[in-house]
PDB file of C-alpha atoms in Angstrom:
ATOM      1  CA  UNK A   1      76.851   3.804 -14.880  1.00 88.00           C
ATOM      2  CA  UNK A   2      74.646   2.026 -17.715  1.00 93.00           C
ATOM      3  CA  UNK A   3      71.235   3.434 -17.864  1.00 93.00           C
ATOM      4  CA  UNK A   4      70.262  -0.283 -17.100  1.00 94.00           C
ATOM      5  CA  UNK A   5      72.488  -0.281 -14.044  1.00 95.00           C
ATOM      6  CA  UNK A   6      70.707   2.963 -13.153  1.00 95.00           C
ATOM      7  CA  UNK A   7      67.225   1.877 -13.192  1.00 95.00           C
ATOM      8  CA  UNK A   8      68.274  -1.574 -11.363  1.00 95.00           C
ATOM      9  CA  UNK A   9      69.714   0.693  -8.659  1.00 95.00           C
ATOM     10  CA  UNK A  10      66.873   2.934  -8.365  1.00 95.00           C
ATOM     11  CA  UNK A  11      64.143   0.309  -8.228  1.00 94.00           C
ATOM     12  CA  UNK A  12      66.306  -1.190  -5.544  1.00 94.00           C
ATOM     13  CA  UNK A  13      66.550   1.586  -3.395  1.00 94.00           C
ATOM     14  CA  UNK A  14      63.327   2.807  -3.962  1.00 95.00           C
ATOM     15  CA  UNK A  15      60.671  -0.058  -4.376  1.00 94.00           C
ATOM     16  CA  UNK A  16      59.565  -3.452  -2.663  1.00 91.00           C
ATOM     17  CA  UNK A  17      60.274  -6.995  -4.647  1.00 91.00           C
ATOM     18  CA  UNK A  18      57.726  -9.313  -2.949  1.00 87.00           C
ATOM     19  CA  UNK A  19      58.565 -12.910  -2.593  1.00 86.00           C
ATOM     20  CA  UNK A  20      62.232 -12.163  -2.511  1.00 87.00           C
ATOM     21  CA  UNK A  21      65.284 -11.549   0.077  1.00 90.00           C
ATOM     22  CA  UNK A  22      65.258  -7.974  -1.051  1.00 88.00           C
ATOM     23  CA  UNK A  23      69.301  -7.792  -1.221  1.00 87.00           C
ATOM     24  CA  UNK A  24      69.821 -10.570  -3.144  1.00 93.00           C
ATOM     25  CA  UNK A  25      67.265  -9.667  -5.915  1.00 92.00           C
ATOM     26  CA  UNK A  26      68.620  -9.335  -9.416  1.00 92.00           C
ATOM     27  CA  UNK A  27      65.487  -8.022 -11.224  1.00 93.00           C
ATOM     28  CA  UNK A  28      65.881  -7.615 -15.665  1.00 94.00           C
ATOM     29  CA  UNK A  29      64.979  -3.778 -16.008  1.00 95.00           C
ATOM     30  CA  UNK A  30      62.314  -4.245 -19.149  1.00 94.00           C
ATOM     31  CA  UNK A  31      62.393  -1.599 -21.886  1.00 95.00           C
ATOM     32  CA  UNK A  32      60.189  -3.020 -23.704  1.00 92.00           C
ATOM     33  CA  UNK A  33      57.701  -5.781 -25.151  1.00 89.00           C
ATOM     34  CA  UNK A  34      56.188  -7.498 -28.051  1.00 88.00           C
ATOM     35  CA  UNK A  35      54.430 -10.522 -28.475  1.00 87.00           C
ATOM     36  CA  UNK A  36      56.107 -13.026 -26.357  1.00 87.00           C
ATOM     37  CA  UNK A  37      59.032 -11.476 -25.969  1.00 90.00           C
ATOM     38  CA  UNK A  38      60.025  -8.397 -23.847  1.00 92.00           C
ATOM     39  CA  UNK A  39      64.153  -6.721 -23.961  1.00 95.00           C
ATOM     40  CA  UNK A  40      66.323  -5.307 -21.387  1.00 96.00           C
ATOM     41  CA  UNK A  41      67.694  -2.113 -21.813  1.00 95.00           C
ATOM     42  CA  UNK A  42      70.783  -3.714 -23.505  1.00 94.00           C
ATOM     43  CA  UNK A  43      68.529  -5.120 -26.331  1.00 96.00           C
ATOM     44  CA  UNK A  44      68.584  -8.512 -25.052  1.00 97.00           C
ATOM     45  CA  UNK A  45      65.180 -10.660 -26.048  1.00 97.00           C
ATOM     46  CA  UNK A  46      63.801 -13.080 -23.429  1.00 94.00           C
ATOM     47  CA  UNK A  47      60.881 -15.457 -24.512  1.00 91.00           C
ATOM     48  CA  UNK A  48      58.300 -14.343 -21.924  1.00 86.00           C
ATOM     49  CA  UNK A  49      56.889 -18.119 -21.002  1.00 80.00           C
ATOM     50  CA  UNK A  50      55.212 -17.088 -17.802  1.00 74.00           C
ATOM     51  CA  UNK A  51      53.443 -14.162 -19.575  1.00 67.00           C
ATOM     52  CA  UNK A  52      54.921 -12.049 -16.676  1.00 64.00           C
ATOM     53  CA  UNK A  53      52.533 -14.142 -14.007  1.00 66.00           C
ATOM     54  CA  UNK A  54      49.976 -15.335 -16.438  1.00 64.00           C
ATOM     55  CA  UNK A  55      48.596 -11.562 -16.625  1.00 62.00           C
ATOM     56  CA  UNK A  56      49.063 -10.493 -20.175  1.00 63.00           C
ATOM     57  CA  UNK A  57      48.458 -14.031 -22.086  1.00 73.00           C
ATOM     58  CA  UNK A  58      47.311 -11.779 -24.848  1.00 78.00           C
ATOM     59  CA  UNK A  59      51.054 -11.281 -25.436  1.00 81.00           C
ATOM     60  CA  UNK A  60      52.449  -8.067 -25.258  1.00 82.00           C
ATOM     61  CA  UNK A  61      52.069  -5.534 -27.446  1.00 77.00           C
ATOM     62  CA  UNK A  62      48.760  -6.728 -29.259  1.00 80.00           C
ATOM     63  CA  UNK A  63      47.475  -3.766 -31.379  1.00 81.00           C
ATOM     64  CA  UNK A  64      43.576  -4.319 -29.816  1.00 80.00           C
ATOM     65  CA  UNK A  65      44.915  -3.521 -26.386  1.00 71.00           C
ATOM     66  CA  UNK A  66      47.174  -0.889 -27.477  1.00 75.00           C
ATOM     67  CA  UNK A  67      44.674   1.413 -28.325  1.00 75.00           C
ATOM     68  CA  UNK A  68      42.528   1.154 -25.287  1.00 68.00           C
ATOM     69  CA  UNK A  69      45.823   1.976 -22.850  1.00 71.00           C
ATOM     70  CA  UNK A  70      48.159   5.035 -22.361  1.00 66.00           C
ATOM     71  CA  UNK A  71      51.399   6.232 -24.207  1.00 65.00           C
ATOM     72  CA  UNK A  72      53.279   4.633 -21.220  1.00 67.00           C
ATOM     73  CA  UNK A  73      51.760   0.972 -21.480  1.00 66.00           C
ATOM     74  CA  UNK A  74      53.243   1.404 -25.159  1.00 68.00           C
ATOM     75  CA  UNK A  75      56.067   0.626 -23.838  1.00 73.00           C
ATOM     76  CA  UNK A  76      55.695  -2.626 -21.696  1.00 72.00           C
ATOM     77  CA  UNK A  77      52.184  -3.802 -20.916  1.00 67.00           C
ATOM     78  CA  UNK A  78      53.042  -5.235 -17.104  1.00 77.00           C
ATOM     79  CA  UNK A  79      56.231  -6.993 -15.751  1.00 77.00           C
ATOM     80  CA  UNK A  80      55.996  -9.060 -13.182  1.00 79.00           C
ATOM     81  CA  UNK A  81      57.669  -8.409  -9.620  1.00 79.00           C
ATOM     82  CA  UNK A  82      60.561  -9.629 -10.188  1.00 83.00           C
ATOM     83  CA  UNK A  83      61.648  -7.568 -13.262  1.00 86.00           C
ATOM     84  CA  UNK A  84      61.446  -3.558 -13.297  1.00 87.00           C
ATOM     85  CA  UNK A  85      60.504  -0.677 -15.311  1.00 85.00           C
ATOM     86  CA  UNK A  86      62.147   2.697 -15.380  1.00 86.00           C
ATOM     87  CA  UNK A  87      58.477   4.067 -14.390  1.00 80.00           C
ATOM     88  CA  UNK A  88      58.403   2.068 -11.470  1.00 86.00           C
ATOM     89  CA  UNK A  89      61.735   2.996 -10.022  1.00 91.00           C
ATOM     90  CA  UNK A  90      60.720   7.074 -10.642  1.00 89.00           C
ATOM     91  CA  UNK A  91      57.351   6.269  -8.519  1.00 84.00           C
ATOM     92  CA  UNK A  92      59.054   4.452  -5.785  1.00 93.00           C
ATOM     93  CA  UNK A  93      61.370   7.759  -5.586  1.00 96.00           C
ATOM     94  CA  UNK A  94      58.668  10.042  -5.677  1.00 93.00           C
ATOM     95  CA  UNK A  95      56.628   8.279  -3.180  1.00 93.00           C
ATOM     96  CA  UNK A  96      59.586   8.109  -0.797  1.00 96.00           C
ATOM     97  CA  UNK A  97      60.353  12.337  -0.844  1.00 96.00           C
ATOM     98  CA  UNK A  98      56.905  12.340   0.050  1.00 92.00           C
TER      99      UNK A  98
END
């Protein structure tokens, strides 16, 4: 199993995709993110257009906001809920053995 397919499955099991039939979701696991683009974890670019739900209009990966997050929001500033992050997926299983 791809480490994509992995993180798909995980988020699936593990976490809630609002505004969706939650079986038929087939969310792009986001690596990463830069400007207007963000990649899946098979390096594919996808022009952001909806700033993942208008949130991060700044465009991802600006330099000013950069510095004032963490080493994890280096990564991907926010995805919206229809996409996933491997950080998500590792919450959602963490929450659940809980």
């Amino acid at each position: 199993m791809s480490q994509q397919e992995e993180i798909i499955e995980m988020n699936k099991k593990y976490t809630y995709f609002s505004w969706s039939a939650q079986e038929a979701v087939a969310p792009i696991p986001v690596e990463k993110a830069k400007g207007i683009y963000f990649w899946d974890y098979n390096g594919k670019r996808y022009a952001d257009f909806s700033s993942q739900l208008i949130l991060t209009n700044i465009g991802h990966g600006d330099e000013r906001v950069n510095r004032a997050i963490t080493e994890q929001m280096e990564q991907v500033h926010y995805v919206q809920p229809g996409n996933i992050t491997k950080a998500r997926g590792e919450l959602g299983k963490l929450l659940a053995e809980v």
